[in-house]
Structures are given as structure tokens and as C-alpha cells.
């Protein structure tokens, strides 16, 4: 899991932005949040990751795009 988190953290911001587009965001960033939660023993982040997979297609991708544009990384809610 830590290798997956390192891979996503090391991506250029433009690739992160592409991964935040509708359709990709729910799957890729949802899996990233689950992996990050499992590697840091953060149960809330795992739950957010599961919700992101389900709801990321609908509306949550907007949050990721805005956070990547403003901060060059994802916003965490926990």
C-alpha cells in the first residue's frame, strides 16, 4: 500500500489533475484514499475512500479538481 501512496504522491500535478476528471476520479482517488488510510491506520480515511468510489463519479470530483488546482495536492477531510 505504501508503494501505491508514494506513486500517487510523486505524480506531476497535471497528471493528478487528469486523474481528477469525472469517471477516473472516483476509482483512482478513491483507491488512493483507501490505501493511504490503510497505510496510516486511519479508519476514517478508508471510509472516505469507499464513499469516494461510490460518489466520486457524481459530484466529488469537483472537490478534487479545485484542490489540485489550488494546492497541487488532494484535500483531506480528516
PDB file of C-alpha atoms in Angstrom:
ATOM      1  CA  UNK A   1       0.000   0.000   0.000  1.00  0.00           C
ATOM      2  CA  UNK A   2       2.795   2.401   0.809  1.00  0.00           C
ATOM      3  CA  UNK A   3       4.213   1.994  -2.701  1.00  0.00           C
ATOM      4  CA  UNK A   4       0.857   2.938  -4.209  1.00  0.00           C
ATOM      5  CA  UNK A   5       0.636   6.026  -1.994  1.00  0.00           C
ATOM      6  CA  UNK A   6       4.211   7.015  -2.930  1.00  0.00           C
ATOM      7  CA  UNK A   7       3.400   6.568  -6.604  1.00  0.00           C
ATOM      8  CA  UNK A   8       0.357   8.844  -6.434  1.00  0.00           C
ATOM      9  CA  UNK A   9       2.168  11.404  -4.280  1.00  0.00           C
ATOM     10  CA  UNK A  10       5.038  11.543  -6.765  1.00  0.00           C
ATOM     11  CA  UNK A  11       2.894  12.233  -9.828  1.00  0.00           C
ATOM     12  CA  UNK A  12       3.175  15.631 -11.532  1.00  0.00           C
ATOM     13  CA  UNK A  13       0.256  17.914 -10.703  1.00  0.00           C
ATOM     14  CA  UNK A  14      -1.034  17.850 -14.286  1.00  0.00           C
ATOM     15  CA  UNK A  15      -1.387  14.036 -14.129  1.00  0.00           C
ATOM     16  CA  UNK A  16      -3.145  14.388 -10.772  1.00  0.00           C
ATOM     17  CA  UNK A  17      -5.498  16.851 -12.427  1.00  0.00           C
ATOM     18  CA  UNK A  18      -6.217  14.424 -15.274  1.00  0.00           C
ATOM     19  CA  UNK A  19      -6.880  11.667 -12.731  1.00  0.00           C
ATOM     20  CA  UNK A  20      -9.435  14.008 -11.071  1.00  0.00           C
ATOM     21  CA  UNK A  21     -11.619  14.191 -14.169  1.00  0.00           C
ATOM     22  CA  UNK A  22     -15.108  12.672 -13.900  1.00  0.00           C
ATOM     23  CA  UNK A  23     -15.045   8.911 -14.233  1.00  0.00           C
ATOM     24  CA  UNK A  24     -11.402   8.488 -13.280  1.00  0.00           C
ATOM     25  CA  UNK A  25     -11.628  10.396 -10.016  1.00  0.00           C
ATOM     26  CA  UNK A  26     -13.940   8.043  -8.195  1.00  0.00           C
ATOM     27  CA  UNK A  27     -11.856   4.980  -8.900  1.00  0.00           C
ATOM     28  CA  UNK A  28      -8.286   6.294  -8.776  1.00  0.00           C
ATOM     29  CA  UNK A  29      -8.505   8.794  -5.928  1.00  0.00           C
ATOM     30  CA  UNK A  30     -10.896   6.544  -4.018  1.00  0.00           C
ATOM     31  CA  UNK A  31      -8.347   3.724  -4.123  1.00  0.00           C
ATOM     32  CA  UNK A  32      -5.622   6.200  -3.168  1.00  0.00           C
ATOM     33  CA  UNK A  33      -7.595   7.328  -0.115  1.00  0.00           C
ATOM     34  CA  UNK A  34      -8.218   3.726   0.935  1.00  0.00           C
ATOM     35  CA  UNK A  35      -4.521   2.863   0.535  1.00  0.00           C
ATOM     36  CA  UNK A  36      -3.475   5.995   2.441  1.00  0.00           C
ATOM     37  CA  UNK A  37      -5.919   5.126   5.235  1.00  0.00           C
ATOM     38  CA  UNK A  38      -4.712   1.540   5.460  1.00  0.00           C
ATOM     39  CA  UNK A  39      -1.039   2.539   5.474  1.00  0.00           C
ATOM     40  CA  UNK A  40      -1.599   5.091   8.268  1.00  0.00           C
ATOM     41  CA  UNK A  41      -4.240   3.084  10.202  1.00  0.00           C
ATOM     42  CA  UNK A  42      -6.777   5.860   9.633  1.00  0.00           C
ATOM     43  CA  UNK A  43     -10.210   4.235   9.555  1.00  0.00           C
ATOM     44  CA  UNK A  44     -11.990   7.480   8.669  1.00  0.00           C
ATOM     45  CA  UNK A  45      -9.877   7.856   5.542  1.00  0.00           C
ATOM     46  CA  UNK A  46     -10.725   4.304   4.472  1.00  0.00           C
ATOM     47  CA  UNK A  47     -14.426   5.104   4.869  1.00  0.00           C
ATOM     48  CA  UNK A  48     -13.998   8.332   2.880  1.00  0.00           C
ATOM     49  CA  UNK A  49     -12.189   6.335   0.181  1.00  0.00           C
ATOM     50  CA  UNK A  50     -15.056   3.880  -0.102  1.00  0.00           C
ATOM     51  CA  UNK A  51     -17.562   6.722  -0.296  1.00  0.00           C
ATOM     52  CA  UNK A  52     -15.363   8.435  -2.888  1.00  0.00           C
ATOM     53  CA  UNK A  53     -15.513   5.388  -5.143  1.00  0.00           C
ATOM     54  CA  UNK A  54     -19.307   5.424  -4.959  1.00  0.00           C
ATOM     55  CA  UNK A  55     -19.927   9.191  -5.082  1.00  0.00           C
ATOM     56  CA  UNK A  56     -16.826  10.397  -6.912  1.00  0.00           C
ATOM     57  CA  UNK A  57     -18.467   9.947 -10.293  1.00  0.00           C
ATOM     58  CA  UNK A  58     -21.357  12.238  -9.426  1.00  0.00           C
ATOM     59  CA  UNK A  59     -20.054  15.344  -7.684  1.00  0.00           C
ATOM     60  CA  UNK A  60     -16.979  14.768  -5.524  1.00  0.00           C
ATOM     61  CA  UNK A  61     -14.609  15.033  -8.491  1.00  0.00           C
ATOM     62  CA  UNK A  62     -15.169  18.808  -8.385  1.00  0.00           C
ATOM     63  CA  UNK A  63     -13.602  18.957  -4.909  1.00  0.00           C
ATOM     64  CA  UNK A  64     -10.515  17.112  -6.137  1.00  0.00           C
ATOM     65  CA  UNK A  65     -10.079  19.313  -9.225  1.00  0.00           C
ATOM     66  CA  UNK A  66     -10.355  22.514  -7.180  1.00  0.00           C
ATOM     67  CA  UNK A  67      -7.968  21.234  -4.509  1.00  0.00           C
ATOM     68  CA  UNK A  68      -5.388  20.122  -7.070  1.00  0.00           C
ATOM     69  CA  UNK A  69      -5.608  23.435  -8.914  1.00  0.00           C
ATOM     70  CA  UNK A  70      -5.235  25.462  -5.713  1.00  0.00           C
ATOM     71  CA  UNK A  71      -2.879  23.288  -3.649  1.00  0.00           C
ATOM     72  CA  UNK A  72      -1.301  20.902  -6.189  1.00  0.00           C
ATOM     73  CA  UNK A  73      -2.478  18.040  -3.933  1.00  0.00           C
ATOM     74  CA  UNK A  74      -5.677  16.483  -2.576  1.00  0.00           C
ATOM     75  CA  UNK A  75      -7.626  17.992   0.286  1.00  0.00           C
ATOM     76  CA  UNK A  76      -8.116  15.770   3.307  1.00  0.00           C
ATOM     77  CA  UNK A  77     -11.257  15.953   5.402  1.00  0.00           C
ATOM     78  CA  UNK A  78      -9.908  14.155   8.456  1.00  0.00           C
TER      79      UNK A  78
END
